[in-house]
XYZ file of C-alpha atoms in Angstrom:
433
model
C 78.145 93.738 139.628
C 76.396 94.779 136.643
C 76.610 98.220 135.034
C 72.702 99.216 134.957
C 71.870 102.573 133.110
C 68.333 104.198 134.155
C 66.922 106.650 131.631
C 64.531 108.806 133.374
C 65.338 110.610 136.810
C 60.997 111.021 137.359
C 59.963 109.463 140.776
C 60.204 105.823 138.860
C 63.751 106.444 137.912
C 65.218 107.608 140.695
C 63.050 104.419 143.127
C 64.397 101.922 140.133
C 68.205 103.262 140.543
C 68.175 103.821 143.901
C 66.914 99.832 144.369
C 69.527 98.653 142.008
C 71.986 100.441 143.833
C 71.168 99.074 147.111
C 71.695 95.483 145.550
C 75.132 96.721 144.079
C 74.715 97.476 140.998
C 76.601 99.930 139.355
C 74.139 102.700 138.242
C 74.049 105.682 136.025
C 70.961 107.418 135.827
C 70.571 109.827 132.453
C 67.958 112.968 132.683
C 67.619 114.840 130.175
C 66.231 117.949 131.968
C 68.637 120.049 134.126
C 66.974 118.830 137.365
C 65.726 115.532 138.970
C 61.927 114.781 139.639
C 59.790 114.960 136.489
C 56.558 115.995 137.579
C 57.349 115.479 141.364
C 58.851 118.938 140.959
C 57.930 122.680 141.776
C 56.333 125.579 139.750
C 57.762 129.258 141.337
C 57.429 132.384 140.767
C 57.122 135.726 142.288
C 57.429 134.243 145.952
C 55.073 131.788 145.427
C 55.467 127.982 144.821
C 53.174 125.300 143.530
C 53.578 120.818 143.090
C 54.212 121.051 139.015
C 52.128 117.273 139.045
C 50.420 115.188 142.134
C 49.834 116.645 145.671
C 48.881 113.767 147.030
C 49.411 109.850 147.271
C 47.950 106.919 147.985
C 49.527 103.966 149.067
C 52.067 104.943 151.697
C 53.265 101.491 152.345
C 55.162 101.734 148.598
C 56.957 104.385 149.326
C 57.816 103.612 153.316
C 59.058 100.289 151.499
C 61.255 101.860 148.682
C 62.773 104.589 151.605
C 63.424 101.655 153.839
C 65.514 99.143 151.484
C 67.396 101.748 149.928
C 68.778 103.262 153.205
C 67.275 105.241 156.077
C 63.528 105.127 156.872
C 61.228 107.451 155.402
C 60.424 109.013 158.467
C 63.981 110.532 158.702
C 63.424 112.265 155.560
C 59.846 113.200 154.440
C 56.449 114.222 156.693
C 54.148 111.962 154.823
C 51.063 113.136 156.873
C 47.283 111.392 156.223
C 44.191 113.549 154.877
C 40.869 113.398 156.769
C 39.226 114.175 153.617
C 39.431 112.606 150.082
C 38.663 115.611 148.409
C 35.455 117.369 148.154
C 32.497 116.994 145.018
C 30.384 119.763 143.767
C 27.802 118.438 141.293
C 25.596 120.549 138.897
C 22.290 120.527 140.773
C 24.177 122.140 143.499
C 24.913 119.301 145.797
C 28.138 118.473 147.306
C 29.927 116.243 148.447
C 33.019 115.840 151.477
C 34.347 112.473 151.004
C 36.724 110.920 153.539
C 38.960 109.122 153.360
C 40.543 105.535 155.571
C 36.735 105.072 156.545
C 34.305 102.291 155.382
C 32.031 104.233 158.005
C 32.609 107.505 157.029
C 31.903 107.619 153.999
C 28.529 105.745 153.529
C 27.613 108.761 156.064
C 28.804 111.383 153.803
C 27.730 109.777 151.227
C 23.824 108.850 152.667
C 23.595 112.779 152.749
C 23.728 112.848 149.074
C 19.992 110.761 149.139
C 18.417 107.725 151.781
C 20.786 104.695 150.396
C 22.960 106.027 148.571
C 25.711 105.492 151.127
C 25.374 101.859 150.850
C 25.421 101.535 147.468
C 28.892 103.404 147.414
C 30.246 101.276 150.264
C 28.933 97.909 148.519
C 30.396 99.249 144.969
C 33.836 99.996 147.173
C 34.088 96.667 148.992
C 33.364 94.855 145.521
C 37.288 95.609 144.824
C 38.582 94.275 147.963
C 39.756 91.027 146.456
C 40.294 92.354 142.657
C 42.873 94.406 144.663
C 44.703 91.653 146.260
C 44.728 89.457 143.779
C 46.142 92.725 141.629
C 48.845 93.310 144.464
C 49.865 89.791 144.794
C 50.381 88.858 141.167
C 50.360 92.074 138.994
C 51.708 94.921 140.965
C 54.502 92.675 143.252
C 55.418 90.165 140.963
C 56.555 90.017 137.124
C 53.858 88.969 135.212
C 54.274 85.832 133.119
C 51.375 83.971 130.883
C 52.646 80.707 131.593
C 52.446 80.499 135.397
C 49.964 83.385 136.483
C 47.046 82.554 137.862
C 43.717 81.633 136.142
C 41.766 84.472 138.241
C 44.678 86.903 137.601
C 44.274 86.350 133.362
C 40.297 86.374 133.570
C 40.867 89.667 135.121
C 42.858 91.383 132.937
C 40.758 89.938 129.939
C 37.526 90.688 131.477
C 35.532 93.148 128.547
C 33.356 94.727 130.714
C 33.914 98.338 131.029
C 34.107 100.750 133.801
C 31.670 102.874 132.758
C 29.415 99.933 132.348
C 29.731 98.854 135.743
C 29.102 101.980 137.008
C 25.621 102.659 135.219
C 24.565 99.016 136.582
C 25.861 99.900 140.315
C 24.735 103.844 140.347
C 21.166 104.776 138.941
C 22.364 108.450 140.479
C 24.939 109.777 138.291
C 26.772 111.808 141.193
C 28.133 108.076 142.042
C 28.796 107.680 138.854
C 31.239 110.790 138.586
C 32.660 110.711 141.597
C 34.143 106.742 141.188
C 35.482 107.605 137.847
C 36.431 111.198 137.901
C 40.082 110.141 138.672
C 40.601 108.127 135.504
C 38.780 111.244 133.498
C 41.032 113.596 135.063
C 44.379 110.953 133.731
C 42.867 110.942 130.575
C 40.871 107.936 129.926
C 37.540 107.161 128.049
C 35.524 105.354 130.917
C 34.063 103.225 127.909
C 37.401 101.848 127.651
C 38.574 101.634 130.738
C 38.312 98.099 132.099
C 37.010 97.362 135.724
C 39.411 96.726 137.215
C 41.014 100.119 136.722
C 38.445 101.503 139.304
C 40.226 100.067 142.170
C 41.477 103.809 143.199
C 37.985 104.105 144.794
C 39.044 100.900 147.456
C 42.301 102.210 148.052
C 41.157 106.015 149.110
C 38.705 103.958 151.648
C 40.984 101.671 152.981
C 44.185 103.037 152.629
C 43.277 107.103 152.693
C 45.276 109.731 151.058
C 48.405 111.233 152.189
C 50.289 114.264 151.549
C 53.306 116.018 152.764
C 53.314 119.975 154.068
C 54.765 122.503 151.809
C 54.551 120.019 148.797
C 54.531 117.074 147.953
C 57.482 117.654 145.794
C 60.063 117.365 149.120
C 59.666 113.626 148.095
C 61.708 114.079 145.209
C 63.946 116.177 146.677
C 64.812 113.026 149.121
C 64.734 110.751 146.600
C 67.721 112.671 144.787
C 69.249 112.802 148.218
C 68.926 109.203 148.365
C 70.897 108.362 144.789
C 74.028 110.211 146.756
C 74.003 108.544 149.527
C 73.807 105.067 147.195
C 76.648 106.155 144.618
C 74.476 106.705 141.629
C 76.181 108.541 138.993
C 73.697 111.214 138.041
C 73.545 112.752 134.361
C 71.408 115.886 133.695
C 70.788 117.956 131.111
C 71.623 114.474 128.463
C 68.877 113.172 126.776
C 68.866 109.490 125.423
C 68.664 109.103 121.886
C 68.162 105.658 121.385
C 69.271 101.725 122.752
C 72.409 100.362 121.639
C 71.373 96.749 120.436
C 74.066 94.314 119.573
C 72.711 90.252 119.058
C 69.562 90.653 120.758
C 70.871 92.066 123.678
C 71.375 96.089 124.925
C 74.340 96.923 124.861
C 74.536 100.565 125.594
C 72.443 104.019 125.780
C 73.197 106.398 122.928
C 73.114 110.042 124.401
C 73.723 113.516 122.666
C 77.233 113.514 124.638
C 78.529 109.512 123.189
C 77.593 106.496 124.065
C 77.427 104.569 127.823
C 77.669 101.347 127.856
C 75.351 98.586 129.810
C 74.767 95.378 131.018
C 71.231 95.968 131.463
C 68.901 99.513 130.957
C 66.037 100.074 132.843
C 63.629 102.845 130.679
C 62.016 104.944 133.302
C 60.330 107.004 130.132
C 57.911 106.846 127.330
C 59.536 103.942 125.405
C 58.592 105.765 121.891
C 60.838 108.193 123.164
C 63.635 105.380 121.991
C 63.400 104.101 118.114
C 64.700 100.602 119.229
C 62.061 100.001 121.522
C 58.916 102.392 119.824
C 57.546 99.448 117.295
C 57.296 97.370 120.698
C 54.530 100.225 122.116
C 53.208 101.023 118.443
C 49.065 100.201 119.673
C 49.392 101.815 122.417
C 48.859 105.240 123.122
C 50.067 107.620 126.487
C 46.973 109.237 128.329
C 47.710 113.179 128.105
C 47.949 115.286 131.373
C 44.953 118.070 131.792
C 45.098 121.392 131.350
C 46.579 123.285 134.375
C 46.470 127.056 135.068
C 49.130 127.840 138.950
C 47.881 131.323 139.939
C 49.221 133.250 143.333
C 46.358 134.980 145.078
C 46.285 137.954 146.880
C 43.332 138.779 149.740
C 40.516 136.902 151.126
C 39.751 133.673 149.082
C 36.847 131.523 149.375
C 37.902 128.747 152.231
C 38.382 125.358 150.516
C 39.726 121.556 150.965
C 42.529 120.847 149.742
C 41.244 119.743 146.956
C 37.982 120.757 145.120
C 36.060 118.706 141.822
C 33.734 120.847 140.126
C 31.649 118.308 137.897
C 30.910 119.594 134.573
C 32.259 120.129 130.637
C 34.998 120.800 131.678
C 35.652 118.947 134.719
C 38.026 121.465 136.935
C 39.880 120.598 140.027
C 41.177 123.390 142.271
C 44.063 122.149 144.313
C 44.512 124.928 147.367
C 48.107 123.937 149.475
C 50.467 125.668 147.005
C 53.302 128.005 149.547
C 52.168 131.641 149.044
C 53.796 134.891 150.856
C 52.053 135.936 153.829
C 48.370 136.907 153.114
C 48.471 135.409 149.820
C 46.990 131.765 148.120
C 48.507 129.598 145.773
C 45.986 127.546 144.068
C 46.204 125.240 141.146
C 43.548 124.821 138.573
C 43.110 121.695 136.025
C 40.788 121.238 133.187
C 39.667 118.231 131.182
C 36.921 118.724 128.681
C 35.460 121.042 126.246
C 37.532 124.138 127.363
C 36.162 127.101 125.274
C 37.175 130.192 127.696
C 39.693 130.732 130.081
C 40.085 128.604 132.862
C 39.865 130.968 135.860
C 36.785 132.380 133.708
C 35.125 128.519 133.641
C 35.914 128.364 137.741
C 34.144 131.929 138.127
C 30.770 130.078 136.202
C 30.941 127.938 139.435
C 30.624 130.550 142.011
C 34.160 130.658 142.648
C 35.842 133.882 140.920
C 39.577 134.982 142.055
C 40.169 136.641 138.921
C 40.718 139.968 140.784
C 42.873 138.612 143.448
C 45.527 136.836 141.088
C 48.818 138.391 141.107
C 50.846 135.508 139.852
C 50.052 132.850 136.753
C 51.654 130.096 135.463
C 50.124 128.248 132.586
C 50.811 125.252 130.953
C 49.458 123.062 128.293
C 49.283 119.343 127.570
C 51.734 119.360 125.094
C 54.202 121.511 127.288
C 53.991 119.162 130.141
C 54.833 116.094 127.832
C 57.808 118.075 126.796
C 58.666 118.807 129.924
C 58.760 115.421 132.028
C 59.802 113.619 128.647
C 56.615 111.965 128.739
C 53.146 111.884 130.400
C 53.101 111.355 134.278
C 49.562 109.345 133.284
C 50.941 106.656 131.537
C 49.469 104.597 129.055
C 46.103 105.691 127.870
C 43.188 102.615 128.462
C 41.892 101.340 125.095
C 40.134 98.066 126.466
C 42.025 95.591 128.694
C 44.292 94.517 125.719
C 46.161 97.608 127.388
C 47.487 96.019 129.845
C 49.553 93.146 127.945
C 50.288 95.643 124.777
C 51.974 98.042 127.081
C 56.081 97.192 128.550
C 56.838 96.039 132.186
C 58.581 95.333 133.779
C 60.784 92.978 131.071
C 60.835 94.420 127.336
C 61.615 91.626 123.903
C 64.947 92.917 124.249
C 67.425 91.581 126.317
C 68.717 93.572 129.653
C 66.253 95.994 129.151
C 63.512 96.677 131.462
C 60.672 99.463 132.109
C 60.090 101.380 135.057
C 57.564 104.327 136.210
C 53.875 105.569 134.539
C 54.823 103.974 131.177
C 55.252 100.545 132.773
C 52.410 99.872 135.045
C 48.628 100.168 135.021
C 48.100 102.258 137.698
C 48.402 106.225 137.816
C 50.369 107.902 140.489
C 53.648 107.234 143.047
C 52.877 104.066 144.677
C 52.324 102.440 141.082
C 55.172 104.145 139.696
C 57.377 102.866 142.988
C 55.892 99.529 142.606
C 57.006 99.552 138.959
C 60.708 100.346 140.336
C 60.386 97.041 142.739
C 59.575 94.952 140.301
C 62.867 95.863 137.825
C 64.717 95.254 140.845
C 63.123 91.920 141.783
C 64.077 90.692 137.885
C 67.747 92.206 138.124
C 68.656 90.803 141.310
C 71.296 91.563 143.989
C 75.179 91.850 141.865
C-alpha cells in the first residue's frame, strides 16, 4: 500500500483519489477551498442557484466508467440524462441555427437549412475526425504516452502544424461553419490560429456521442463524487492549501501545506502545477487558457423561451445558459463573454434582441481572474500555442519521481470526460497496492 497524496479536490482530484483508493492505496486528498468540486460547484443566492462552471458533458462512458470501478454504478447516484439539442447558433445576418446532437442525420438537416449543401459539408468535416478520435482514445487519452513506443500515426498527429483555423477556412467557404466548429475552443480560451487540428474533435464527439446533462445541475456530480471518497476511506483536507513538493534525491517525498508537512510515496497534482515552485520551471512555456467572463442573474416574469443553451456570434461571443433552479415564476440564466467586452454584459445580450435587464432580481458576477482564484486554477487547462502544447504540458508522469498530474492541467481536452480520463490514466501508472 502506498501513501498517495492528491492536491486538488476539482472533478480530476476527487476521480484520481477515488481510483487510487479503489486499488488500495492509502489516500489523502488536500483542497485548499472549504468545499469539494472546483468548478463542478454551485453559485446561490437569494433562492436561486446556478452550475459555477460546465452544465453539460460529453462523453458519458468516462464517467459511467470512473462511477463503476470505484464502487456503485452511476446510475445509483446521478440522472445523467441526454440532450436532443447541441445547443442553438444565432449568427449576425440573423440566421440561426438548432444543432442536434447523437445524429449524423440530424444534423446535415439542420444544418442544409442554413443554405443547399451546407449540411454535407458539416457532416463530411465531422466524419473527417472519426479515426483522429480513435487513434486519440486508444493511445493518448487511455494510455500513458511514451516517445519510444507510441505509434508513428499517433506522433505525426500531435506534430501535425496545420492549424484549426486553417482547416476550417479550406472546409467552410461560409463562415457560420466556421464559427460554429470552433466556437467551443474560443469560448476555453484559445487562438484558433494556434490551435492544432486535432483539437476540433469536440465537433465528432457532440455527433456521435451527444451531450448530456443532469436536472437541477450538473453540479450533483460532484456532490457524488465527494460521496464516493467516503465510502472509499479517503482522508479529505479542506480549507489547506499546498505550498510546494517535498523533494528528497529525485524523488517526492512529501506535500508541504500551511498546517506542516504530509508525507508521500507518490503525489498526484490535480492543479495548475505553477501553483507548486518544485514543479513550475517544468510548465514554464506553457501558459493556462483563462475562463470567460460570466455574469449568474435570477429573473423574475416572462422571459424569452430558450434552449438550454444559446451562442450569440459576435465581438463578444456570449453564451446564455438557461437551466439554473429559480423560485417559482422566476429564471436563472447564466451569461458568458469572450471578446472585446466594452459595456455590460446583460447590456451586450440586450444588442441581440434579448433584454432581461428589467426582470433581474438577483446577480452574481465574476471575473477571469476571480474564477482562477477560486478553483486554484483554470477549469480550461492549458492554453494551445501550436501542437508543441501537447508534449510541453505534464501528464500523466512529471520529471520527478512519484509525482503525477491529473485533471484540466494534464490533458488536452477541455471538460469532465477529459479531466476523468486524466484520473484513469494516474491510476493505470500507480497500480493496484
Amino acid at each position: 500500500m502506498s501513501r498517495v497524496v492528491v492536491v486538488g479536490g476539482g472533478f480530476g482530484g476527487m476521480a484520481a483519489a477515488a481510483r487510487l483508493a479503489k486499488l488500495g492505496h492509502d489516500v489523502t486528498l488536500l483542497e485548499r477551498a472549504d468545499t469539494l468540486g472546483g468548478a463542478l460547484a454551485t453559485v446561490e443566492q437569494d433562492g436561486f442557484a446556478w452550475d459555477a462552471g460546465p452544465t453539460t458533458t460529453l462523453l458519458p462512458a468516462v464517467i459511467r466508467d470512473l462511477f463503476r470501478k470505484s464502487g456503485r454504478p452511476l446510475e445509483r447516484e446521478v440522472d445523467l440524462q441526454p440532450l436532443d439539442l447541441v445547443r442553438e447558433h444565432r449568427f449576425a445576418d440573423g440566421s440561426s441555427l438548432r444543432l442536434p446532437g447523437a445524429s449524423r442525420a440530424a444534423q446535415l438537416a439542420a444544418v442544409d437549412e442554413l443554405g443547399p449543401g451546407l449540411g454535407g459539408q458539416w457532416v463530411d468535416h465531422v466524419a473527417a475526425y472519426g479515426e483522429t478520435w480513435e487513434l486519440l482514445r486508444k493511445e493518448w487519452f487511455e494510455r500513458p504516452f511514451d516517445d519510444v513506443v507510441a505509434p508513428r500515426e499517433l506522433t505525426s498527429l500531435l506534430g501535425a502544424r496545420e492549424s484549426l483555423e486553417k482547416r476550417l477556412r479550406r472546409s467552410f467557404r461560409d463562415e457560420r461553419l466556421r464559427l460554429v466548429a470552433g466556437h467551443r475552443l474560443v469560448m476555453d480560451g484559445h487562438d484558433l490560429r494556434d490551435v492544432p487540428v486535432f483539437a476540433g474533435v469536440d465537433v465528432y464527439l457532440e455527433q456521435r456521442f451527444g451531450t448530456w446533462t443532469v436536472p437541477g445541475g450538473l453540479a450533483a456530480l460532484g456532490t457524488a463524487m465527494a460521496e464516493r471518497l467516503t465510502l472509499r476511506g479517503v482522508t479529505v483536507v479542506t480549507g489547506t492549501p499546498a505550498v510546494d513538493l517535498v523533494v528528497s534525491g529525485g524523488r517526492v517525498a512529501g506535500v508541504r501545506t500551511s498546517g506542516g508537512e504530509l508525507p508521500a510515496d507518490r503525489v498526484v497534482v490535480a492543479i495548475d502545477p505553477r501553483r507548486l515552485p518544485a514543479l513550475a520551471p517544468f510548465v514554464r512555456r506553457t501558459m493556462p487558457a483563462i475562463p470567460p467572463v460570466v455574469c449568474h442573474v435570477g429573473l423574475e416574469g416572462d422571459v424569452p423561451a430558450l434552449p438550454h443553451e444559446v451562442v450569440l456570434h459576435g465581438d463578444p461571443l456570449l453564451v446564455v445558459r438557461t437551466g439554473g433552479r429559480a423560485p417559482e415564476g422566476g429564471a436563472a440564466w447564466t451569461v458568458l463573454a469572450r471578446g472585446r467586452i466594452a459595456e455590460d454584459v446583460l447590456t451586450a445580450l440586450a444588442r441581440h434582441g434579448i433584454d432581461v435587464r428589467t426582470q433581474v432580481v438577483a446577480r452574481v458576477d465574476r471575473g477571469p481572474r476571480d474564477l482562477v482564484e477560486r478553483w486554484g486554477g483554470s477549469p480550461h487547462g492549458v492554453r494551445w500555442q501550436g501542437p508543441r502544447t501537447a508534449r510541453t504540458r505534464l501528464g500523466p508522469r512529471t520529471p520527478i519521481e512519484g509525482v503525477l498530474t491529473a485533471g484540466a492541467h494534464a490533458t488536452t481536452g477541455s471538460g469532465l470526460p477529459f479531466a476523468g480520463l486524466s484520473a484513469a490514466l494516474v491510476a493505470e501508472v500507480v497500480g493496484k497496492a
